Tab-separated table of C-alpha atoms and ligand atoms in Angstrom:
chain	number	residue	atom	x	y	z
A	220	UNK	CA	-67.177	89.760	-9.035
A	221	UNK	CA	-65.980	89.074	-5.794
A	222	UNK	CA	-66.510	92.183	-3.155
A	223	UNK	CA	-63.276	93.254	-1.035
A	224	UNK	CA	-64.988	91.974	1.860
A	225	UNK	CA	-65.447	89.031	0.555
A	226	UNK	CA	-62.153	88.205	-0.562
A	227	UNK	CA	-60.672	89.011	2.570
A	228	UNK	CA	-63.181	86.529	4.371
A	229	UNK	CA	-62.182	84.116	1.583
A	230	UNK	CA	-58.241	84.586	2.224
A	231	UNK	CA	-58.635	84.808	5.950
A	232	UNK	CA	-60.939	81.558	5.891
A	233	UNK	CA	-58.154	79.887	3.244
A	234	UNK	CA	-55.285	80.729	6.144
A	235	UNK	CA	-57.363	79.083	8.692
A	236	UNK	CA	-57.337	75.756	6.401
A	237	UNK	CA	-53.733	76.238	5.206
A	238	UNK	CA	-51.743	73.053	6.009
A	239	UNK	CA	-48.513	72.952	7.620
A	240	UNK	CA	-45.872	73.177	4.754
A	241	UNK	CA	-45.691	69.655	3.004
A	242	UNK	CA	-42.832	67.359	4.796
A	243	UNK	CA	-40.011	66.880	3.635
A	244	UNK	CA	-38.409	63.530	3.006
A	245	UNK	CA	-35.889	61.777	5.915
A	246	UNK	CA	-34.549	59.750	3.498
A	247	UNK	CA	-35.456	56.719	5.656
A	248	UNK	CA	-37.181	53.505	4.623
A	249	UNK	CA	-40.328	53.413	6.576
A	250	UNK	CA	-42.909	50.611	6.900
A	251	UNK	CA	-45.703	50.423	9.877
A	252	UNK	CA	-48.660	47.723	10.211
A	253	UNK	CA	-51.096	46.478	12.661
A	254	UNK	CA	-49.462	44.066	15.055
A	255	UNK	CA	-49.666	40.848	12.557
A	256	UNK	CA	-47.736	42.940	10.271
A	257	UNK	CA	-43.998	42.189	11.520
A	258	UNK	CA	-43.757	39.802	8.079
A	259	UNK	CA	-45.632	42.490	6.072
A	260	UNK	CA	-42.960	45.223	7.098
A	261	UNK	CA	-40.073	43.522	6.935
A	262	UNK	CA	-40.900	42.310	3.680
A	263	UNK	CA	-42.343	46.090	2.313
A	264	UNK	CA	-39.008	47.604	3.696
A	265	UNK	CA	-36.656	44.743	1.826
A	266	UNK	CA	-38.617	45.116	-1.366
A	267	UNK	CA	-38.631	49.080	-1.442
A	268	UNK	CA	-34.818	49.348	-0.142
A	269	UNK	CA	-33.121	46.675	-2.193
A	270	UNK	CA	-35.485	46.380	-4.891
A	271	UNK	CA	-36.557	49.276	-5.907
A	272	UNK	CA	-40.177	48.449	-5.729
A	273	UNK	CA	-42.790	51.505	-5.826
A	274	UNK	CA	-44.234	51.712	-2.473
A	275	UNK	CA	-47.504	50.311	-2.800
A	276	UNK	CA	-46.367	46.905	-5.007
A	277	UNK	CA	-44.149	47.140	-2.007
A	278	UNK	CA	-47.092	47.273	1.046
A	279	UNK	CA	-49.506	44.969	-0.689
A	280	UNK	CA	-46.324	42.543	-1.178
A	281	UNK	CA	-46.252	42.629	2.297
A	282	UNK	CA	-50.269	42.233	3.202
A	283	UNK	CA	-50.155	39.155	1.097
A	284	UNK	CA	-48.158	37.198	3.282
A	285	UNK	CA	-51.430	37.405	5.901
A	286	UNK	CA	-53.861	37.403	2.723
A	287	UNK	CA	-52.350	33.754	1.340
A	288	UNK	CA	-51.906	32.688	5.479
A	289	UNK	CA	-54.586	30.089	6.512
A	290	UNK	CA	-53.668	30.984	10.005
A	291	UNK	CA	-54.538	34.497	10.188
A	292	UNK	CA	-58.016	34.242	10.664
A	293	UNK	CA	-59.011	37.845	10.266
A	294	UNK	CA	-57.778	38.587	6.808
A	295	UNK	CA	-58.152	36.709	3.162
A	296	UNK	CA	-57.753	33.178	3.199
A	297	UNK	CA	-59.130	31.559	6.236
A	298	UNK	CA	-60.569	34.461	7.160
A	299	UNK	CA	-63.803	33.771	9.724
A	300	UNK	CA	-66.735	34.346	7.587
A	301	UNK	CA	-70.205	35.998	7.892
A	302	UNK	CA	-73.393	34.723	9.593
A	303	UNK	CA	-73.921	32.268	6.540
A	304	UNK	CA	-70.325	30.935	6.635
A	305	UNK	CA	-69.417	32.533	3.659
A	306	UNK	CA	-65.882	34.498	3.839
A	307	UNK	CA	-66.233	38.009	2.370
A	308	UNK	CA	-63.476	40.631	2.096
A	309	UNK	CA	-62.992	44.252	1.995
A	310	UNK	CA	-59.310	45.865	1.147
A	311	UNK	CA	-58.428	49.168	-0.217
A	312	UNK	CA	-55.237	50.974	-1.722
A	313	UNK	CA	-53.650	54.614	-2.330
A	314	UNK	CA	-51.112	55.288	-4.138
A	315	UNK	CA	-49.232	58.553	-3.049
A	316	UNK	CA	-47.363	59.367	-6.058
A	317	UNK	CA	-50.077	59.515	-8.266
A	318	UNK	CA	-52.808	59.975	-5.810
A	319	UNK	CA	-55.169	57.360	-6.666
A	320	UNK	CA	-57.178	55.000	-4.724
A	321	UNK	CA	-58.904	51.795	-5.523
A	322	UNK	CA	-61.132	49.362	-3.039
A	323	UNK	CA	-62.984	46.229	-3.425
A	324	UNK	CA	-65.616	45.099	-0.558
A	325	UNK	CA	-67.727	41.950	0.246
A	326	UNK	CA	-65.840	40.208	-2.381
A	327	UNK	CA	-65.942	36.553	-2.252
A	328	UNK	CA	-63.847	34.188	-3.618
A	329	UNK	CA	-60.399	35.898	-3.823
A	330	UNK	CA	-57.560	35.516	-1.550
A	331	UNK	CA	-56.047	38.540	-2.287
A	332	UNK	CA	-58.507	41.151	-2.317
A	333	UNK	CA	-55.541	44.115	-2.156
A	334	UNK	CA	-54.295	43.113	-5.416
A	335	UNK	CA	-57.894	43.297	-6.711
A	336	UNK	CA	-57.951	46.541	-5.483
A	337	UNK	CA	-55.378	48.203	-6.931
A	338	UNK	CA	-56.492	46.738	-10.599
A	339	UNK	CA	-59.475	48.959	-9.533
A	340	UNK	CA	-57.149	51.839	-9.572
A	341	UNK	CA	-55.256	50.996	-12.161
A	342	UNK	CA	-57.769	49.525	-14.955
A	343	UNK	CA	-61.130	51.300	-14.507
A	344	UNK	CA	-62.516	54.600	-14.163
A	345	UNK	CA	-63.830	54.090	-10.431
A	346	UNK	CA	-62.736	53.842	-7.104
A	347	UNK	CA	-64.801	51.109	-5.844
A	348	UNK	CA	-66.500	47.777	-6.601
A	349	UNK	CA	-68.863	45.672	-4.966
A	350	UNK	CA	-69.925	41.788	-4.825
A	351	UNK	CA	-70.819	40.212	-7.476
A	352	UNK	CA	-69.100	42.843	-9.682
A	353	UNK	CA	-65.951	42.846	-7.716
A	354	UNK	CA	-65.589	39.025	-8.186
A	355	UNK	CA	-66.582	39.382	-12.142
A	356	UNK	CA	-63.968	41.785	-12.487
A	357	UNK	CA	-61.260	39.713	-10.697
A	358	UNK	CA	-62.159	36.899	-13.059
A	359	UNK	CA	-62.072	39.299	-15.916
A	360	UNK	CA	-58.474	39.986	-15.146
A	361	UNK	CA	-57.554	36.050	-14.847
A	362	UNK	CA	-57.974	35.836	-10.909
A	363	UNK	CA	-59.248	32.466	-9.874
A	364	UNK	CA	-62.543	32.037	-7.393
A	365	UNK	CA	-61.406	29.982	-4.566
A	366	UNK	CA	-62.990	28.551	-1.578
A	367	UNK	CA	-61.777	30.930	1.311
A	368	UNK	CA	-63.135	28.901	4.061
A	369	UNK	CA	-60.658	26.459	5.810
A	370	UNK	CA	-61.803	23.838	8.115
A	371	UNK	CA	-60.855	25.847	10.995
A	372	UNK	CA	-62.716	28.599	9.823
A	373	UNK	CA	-65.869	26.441	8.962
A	374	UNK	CA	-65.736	24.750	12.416
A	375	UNK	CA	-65.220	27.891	14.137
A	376	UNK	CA	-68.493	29.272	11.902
A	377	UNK	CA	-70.419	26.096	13.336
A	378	UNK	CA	-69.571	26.111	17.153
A	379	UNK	CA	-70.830	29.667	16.756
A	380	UNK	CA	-74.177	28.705	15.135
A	381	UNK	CA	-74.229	25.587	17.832
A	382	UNK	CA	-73.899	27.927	20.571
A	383	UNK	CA	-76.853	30.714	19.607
A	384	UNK	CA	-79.646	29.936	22.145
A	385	UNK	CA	-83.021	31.907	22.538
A	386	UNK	CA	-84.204	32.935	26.349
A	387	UNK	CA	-84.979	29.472	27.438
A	388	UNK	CA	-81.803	28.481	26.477
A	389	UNK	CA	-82.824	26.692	23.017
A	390	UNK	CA	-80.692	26.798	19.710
A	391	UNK	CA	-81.825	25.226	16.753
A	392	UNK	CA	-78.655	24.082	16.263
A	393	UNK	CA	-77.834	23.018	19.601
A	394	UNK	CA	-78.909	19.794	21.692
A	395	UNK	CA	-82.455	18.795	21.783
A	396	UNK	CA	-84.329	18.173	24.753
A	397	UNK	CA	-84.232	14.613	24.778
A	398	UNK	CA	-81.197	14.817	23.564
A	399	UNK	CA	-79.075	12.384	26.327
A	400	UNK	CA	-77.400	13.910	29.286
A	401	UNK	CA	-77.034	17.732	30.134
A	402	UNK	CA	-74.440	18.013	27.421
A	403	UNK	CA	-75.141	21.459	25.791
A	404	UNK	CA	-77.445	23.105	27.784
A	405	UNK	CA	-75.105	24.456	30.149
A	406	UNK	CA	-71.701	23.820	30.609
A	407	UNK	CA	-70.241	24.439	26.865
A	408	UNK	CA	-67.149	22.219	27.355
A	409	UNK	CA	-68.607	19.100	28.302
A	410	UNK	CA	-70.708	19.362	24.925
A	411	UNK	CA	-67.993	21.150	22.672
A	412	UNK	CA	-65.874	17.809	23.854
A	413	UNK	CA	-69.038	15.886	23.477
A	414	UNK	CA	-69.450	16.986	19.681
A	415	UNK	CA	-65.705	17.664	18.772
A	416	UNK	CA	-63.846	14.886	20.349
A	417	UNK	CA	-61.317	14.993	17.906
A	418	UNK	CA	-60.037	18.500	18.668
A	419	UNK	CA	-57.773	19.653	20.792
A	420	UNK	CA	-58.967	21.807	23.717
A	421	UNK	CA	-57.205	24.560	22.812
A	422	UNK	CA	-58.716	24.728	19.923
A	423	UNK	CA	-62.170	24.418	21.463
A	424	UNK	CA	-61.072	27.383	23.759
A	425	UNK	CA	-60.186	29.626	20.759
A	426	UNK	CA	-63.184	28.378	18.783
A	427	UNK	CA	-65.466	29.113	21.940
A	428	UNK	CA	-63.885	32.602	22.282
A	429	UNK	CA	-64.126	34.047	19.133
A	430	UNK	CA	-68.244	32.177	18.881
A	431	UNK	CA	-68.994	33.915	22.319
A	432	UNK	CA	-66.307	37.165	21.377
A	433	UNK	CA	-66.815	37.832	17.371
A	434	UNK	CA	-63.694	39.141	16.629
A	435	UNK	CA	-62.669	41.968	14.538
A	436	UNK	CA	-58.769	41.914	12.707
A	437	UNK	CA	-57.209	43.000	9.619
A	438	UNK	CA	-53.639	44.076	8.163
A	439	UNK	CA	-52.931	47.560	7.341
A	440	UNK	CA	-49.669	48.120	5.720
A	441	UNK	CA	-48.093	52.005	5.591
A	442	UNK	CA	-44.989	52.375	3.440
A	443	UNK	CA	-42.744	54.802	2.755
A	444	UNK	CA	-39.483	55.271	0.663
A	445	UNK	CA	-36.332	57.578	0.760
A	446	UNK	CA	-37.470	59.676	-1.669
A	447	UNK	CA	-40.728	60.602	0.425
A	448	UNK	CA	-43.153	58.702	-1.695
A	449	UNK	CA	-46.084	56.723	0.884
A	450	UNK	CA	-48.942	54.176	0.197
A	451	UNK	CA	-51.169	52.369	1.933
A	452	UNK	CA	-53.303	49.565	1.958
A	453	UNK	CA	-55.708	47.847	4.307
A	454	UNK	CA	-57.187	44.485	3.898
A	455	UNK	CA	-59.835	41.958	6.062
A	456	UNK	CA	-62.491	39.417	6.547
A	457	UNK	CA	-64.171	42.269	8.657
A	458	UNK	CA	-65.995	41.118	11.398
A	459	UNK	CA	-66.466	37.628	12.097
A	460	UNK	CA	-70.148	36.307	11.740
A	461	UNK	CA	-71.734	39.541	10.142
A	462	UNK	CA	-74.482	40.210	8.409
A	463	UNK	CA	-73.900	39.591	4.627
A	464	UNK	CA	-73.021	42.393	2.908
A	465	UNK	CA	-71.903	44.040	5.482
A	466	UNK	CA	-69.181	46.341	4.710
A	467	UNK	CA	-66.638	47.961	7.762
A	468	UNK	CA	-64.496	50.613	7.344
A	469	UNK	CA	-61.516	48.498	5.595
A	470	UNK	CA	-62.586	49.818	1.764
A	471	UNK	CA	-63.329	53.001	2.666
A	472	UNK	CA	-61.487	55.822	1.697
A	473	UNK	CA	-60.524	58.259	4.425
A	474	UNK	CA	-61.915	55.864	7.266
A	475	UNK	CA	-59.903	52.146	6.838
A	476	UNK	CA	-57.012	54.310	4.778
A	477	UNK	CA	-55.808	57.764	3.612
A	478	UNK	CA	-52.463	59.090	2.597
A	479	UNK	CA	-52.031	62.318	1.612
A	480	UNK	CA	-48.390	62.395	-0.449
A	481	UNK	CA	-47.800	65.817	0.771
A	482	UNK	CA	-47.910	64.976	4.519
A	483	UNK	CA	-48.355	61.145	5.550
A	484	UNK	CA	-50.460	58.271	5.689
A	485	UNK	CA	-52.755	56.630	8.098
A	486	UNK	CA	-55.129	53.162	8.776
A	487	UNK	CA	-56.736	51.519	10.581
A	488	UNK	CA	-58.543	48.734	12.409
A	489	UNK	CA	-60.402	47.357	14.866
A	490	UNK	CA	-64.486	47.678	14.997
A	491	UNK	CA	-65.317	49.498	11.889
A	492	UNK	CA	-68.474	51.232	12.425
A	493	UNK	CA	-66.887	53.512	15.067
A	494	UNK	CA	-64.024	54.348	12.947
A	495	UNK	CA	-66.520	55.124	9.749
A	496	UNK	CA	-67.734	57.977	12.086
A	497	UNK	CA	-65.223	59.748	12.876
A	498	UNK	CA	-63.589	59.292	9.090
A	499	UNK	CA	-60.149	58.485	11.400
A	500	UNK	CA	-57.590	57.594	8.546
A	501	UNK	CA	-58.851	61.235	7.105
A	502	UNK	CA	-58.744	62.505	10.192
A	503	UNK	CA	-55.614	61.179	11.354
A	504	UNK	CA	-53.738	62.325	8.687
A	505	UNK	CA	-55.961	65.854	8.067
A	506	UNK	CA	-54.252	66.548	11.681
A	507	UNK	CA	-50.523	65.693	10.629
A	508	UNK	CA	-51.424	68.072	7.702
A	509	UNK	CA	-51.897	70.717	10.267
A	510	UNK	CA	-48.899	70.056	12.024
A	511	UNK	CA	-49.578	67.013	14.466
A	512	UNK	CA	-46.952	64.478	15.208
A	513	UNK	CA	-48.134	61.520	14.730
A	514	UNK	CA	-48.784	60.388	18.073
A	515	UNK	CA	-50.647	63.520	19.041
A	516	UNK	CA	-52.787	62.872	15.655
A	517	UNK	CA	-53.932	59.395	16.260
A	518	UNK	CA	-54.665	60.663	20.023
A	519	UNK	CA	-56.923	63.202	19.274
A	520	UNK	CA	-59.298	61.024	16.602
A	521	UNK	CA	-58.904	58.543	19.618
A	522	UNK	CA	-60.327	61.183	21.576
A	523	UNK	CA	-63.259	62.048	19.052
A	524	UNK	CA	-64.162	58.283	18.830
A	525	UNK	CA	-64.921	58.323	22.657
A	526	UNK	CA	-66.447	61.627	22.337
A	527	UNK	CA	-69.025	60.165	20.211
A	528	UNK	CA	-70.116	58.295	23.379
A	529	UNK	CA	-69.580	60.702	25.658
A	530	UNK	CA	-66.742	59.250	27.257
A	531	UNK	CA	-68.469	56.101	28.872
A	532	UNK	CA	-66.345	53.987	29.278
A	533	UNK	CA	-68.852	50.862	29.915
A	534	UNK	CA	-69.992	51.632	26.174
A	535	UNK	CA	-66.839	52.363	25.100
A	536	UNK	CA	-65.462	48.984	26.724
A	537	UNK	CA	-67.783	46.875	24.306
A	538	UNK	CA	-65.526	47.460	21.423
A	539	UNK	CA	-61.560	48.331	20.285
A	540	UNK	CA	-60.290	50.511	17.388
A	541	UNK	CA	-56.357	51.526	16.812
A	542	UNK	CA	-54.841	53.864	14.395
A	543	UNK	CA	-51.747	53.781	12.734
A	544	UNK	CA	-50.056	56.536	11.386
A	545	UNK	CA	-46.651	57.624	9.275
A	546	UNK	CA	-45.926	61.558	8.441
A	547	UNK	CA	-43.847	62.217	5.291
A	548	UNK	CA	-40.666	62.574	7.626
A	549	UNK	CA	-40.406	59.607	9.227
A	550	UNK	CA	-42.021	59.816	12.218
A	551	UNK	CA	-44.817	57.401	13.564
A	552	UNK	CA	-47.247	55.970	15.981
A	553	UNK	CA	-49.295	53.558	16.663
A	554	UNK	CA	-52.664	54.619	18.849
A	555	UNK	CA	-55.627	52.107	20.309
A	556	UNK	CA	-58.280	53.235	22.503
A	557	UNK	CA	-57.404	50.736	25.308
A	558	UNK	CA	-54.419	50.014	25.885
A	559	UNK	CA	-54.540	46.598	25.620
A	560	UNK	CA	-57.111	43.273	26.152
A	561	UNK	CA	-57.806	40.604	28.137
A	562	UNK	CA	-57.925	36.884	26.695
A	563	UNK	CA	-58.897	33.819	28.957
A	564	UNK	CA	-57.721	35.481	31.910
A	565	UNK	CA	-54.288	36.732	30.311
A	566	UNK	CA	-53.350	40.826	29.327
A	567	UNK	CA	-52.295	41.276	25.868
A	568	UNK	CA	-50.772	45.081	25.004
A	569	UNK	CA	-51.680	46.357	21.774
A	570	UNK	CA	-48.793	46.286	19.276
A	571	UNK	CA	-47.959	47.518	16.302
A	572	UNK	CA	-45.276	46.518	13.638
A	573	UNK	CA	-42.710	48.691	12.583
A	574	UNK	CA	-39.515	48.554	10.424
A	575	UNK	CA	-37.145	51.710	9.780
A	576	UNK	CA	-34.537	50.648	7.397
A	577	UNK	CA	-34.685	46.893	7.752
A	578	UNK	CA	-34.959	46.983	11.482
A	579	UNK	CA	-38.798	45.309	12.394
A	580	UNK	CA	-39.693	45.138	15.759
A	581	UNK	CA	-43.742	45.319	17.365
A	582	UNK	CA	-43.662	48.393	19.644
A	583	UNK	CA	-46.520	49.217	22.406
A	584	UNK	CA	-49.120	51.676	20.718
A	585	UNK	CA	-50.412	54.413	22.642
A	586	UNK	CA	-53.427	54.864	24.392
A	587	UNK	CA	-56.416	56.498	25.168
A	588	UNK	CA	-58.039	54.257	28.171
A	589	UNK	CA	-57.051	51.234	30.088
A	590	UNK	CA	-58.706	48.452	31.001
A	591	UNK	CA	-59.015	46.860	33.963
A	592	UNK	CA	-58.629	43.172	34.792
B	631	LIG	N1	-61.919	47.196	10.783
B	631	LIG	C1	-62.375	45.914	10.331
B	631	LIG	C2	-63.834	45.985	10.089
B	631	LIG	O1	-64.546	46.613	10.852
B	631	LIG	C3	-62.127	44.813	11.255
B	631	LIG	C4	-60.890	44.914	12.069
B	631	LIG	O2	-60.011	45.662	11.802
B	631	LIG	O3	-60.736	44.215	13.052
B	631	LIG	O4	-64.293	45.341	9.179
């Protein structure tokens, strides 16, 4: 039986935990992503607005468009692919209506790992499936095993195994020592040219960034319709040349994606083990519960990601994460941890993609730090 002590400790500790009162609906048409998301929204919006679609159908409509693009090389198809060259994928889903969630990782094979996903939710009794098992159930369910690696991707892959050398500057897969001229051992255009003379520098330039820079990218989609209802979903190649197997924080539940149908919905991406530790969708949206706005919610995970590192900002230079999230009444924000990055000499803001009633636009996200030139 439960002492009168205790239950007032029990009711007093409940108050403490008691959320905000659920939001209430704007009756807006609301749609954020990651900044190669502008397609993604625009599409989610039109689908749930003029359509009728249910909000997730809607925001994996609108991931698919990067999923099925060749040219986004940080999600599905095309996607740069592990230290092996083989493209593996991690997406997952929640539905807010019926508060389920479904999420595949290191699937192979699949262009459209989302979809996969939510036939997770939908068709089995689990939340999440693996591998070999992820791609068996695809197949099960009539999805085809593809090749995911384009050309690009594969030469990309290979400039970055060509340009691995050990401390005396050797690579197995680089230049041999009586291999003619200086080509390869130091300056890396003369032997990318050398090696590649059929591709364009900038090409070469991208292909040397991203073997030199691994890059990180994925789409994550936020939706919400006028009745209130939200979804999610967040979908990747993770990050390029990684260990097989390795999963980020794309699939998991709470870190790459949370929404909560009483209060909002959140994502996320950038470099997935530092997100995975501060369980920042679940966070994000655990503080709009309590009665953040959105922007101070994705601030304050930002915050706890750089606490974990004690603020240093020469450790927390080595690596980017942003945060998107959308409360049950409309508002929004988009948060990174630096306020933007520098390629080949040129400042890029971070962006995210928003569209409120058929109006897309990328706005700047907030920030925690900035970086200097
Ligand atoms: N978050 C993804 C991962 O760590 C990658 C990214 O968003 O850039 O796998």
């Amino acid at each position: 039986m439960i002492s009168r002590r205790n239950w007032f400790l029990s009711s007093a500790a409940l108050a403490a935990a008691a959320p905000s009162q659920a939001q209430t609906a704007s009756g807006r048409f609301v749609s954020i992503s990651s900044s190669n998301g502008l397609r993604a929204v625009t599409l989610a919006v039109t689908l749930m607005k003029q359509r009728n679609y249910d909000t997730l159908d809607a925001a994996i409509s609108g991931v698919n468009i990067q999923e099925e693009d060749p040219e986004d090389n940080s999600v599905g198809y095309g996607g740069l692919p592990n230290e092996e060259g083989i493209v593996e994928l991690d997406a997952s889903v929640m539905h807010g209506p019926t508060r389920r969630a479904g999420s595949v990782a290191s699937i192979r094979g699949i262009k459209t790992p989302s979809k996969i996903a939510k036939l997770v939710m939908e068709r089995t009794d689990h939340i999440m499936l693996v591998g070999e098992g992820a791609l068996r159930f695809a197949k099960a369910h009539g999805f085809k095993e593809e090749e995911l690696l384009t050309e690009k991707s594969r030469k990309a892959w290979l400039i970055w195994k060509e340009s691995l050398r050990d401390g005396r500057g050797h690579g197995n897969w680089g230049p041999g020592l009586d291999a003619p001229g200086e080509a390869g051992r130091e300056a890396p255009e003369a032997w990318l040219r050398e090696r590649y003379p059929n591709e364009s520098p900038e090409f070469l330039a991208w292909a040397w960034e991203v073997a030199t820079h691994p890059i990180t990218g994925t789409i994550n989609c936020l939706t919400l319709n006028g009745k209130g209802e939200m979804s999610g979903v967040t979908t990747t190649s993770g990050l390029s040349w990684k260990l097989p197997g390795r999963v980020g924080d794309s699939p998991i539940i709470g870190a790459g994606l949370f929404v909560d149908q009483d209060h909002g919905a959140a994502g996320s991406t950038g470099r997935g083990e530092e997100n995975i530790r501060v369980a920042g969708a679940h966070t994000v949206v655990e503080n709009m519960r309590h009665g953040m706005s959105a922007k101070e919610a994705v601030t304050d995970c930002l915050k706890r990601v750089a606490r974990n590192y004690n603020n240093d900002r020469k450790k927390l230079e080595q690596f980017d994460l942003n945060f998107y999230a959308l409360r049950k009444d409309g508002d929004f924000a988009g948060g990174s941890l630096w306020n933007g990055s520098y390629s080949r000499g040129q400042f890029r803001p971070r962006r995210f993609a928003v569209n409120v009633d058929g109006t897309a636009r990328l706005e700047d996200c907030i920030y925690l730090l900035e970086r200097k030139a």
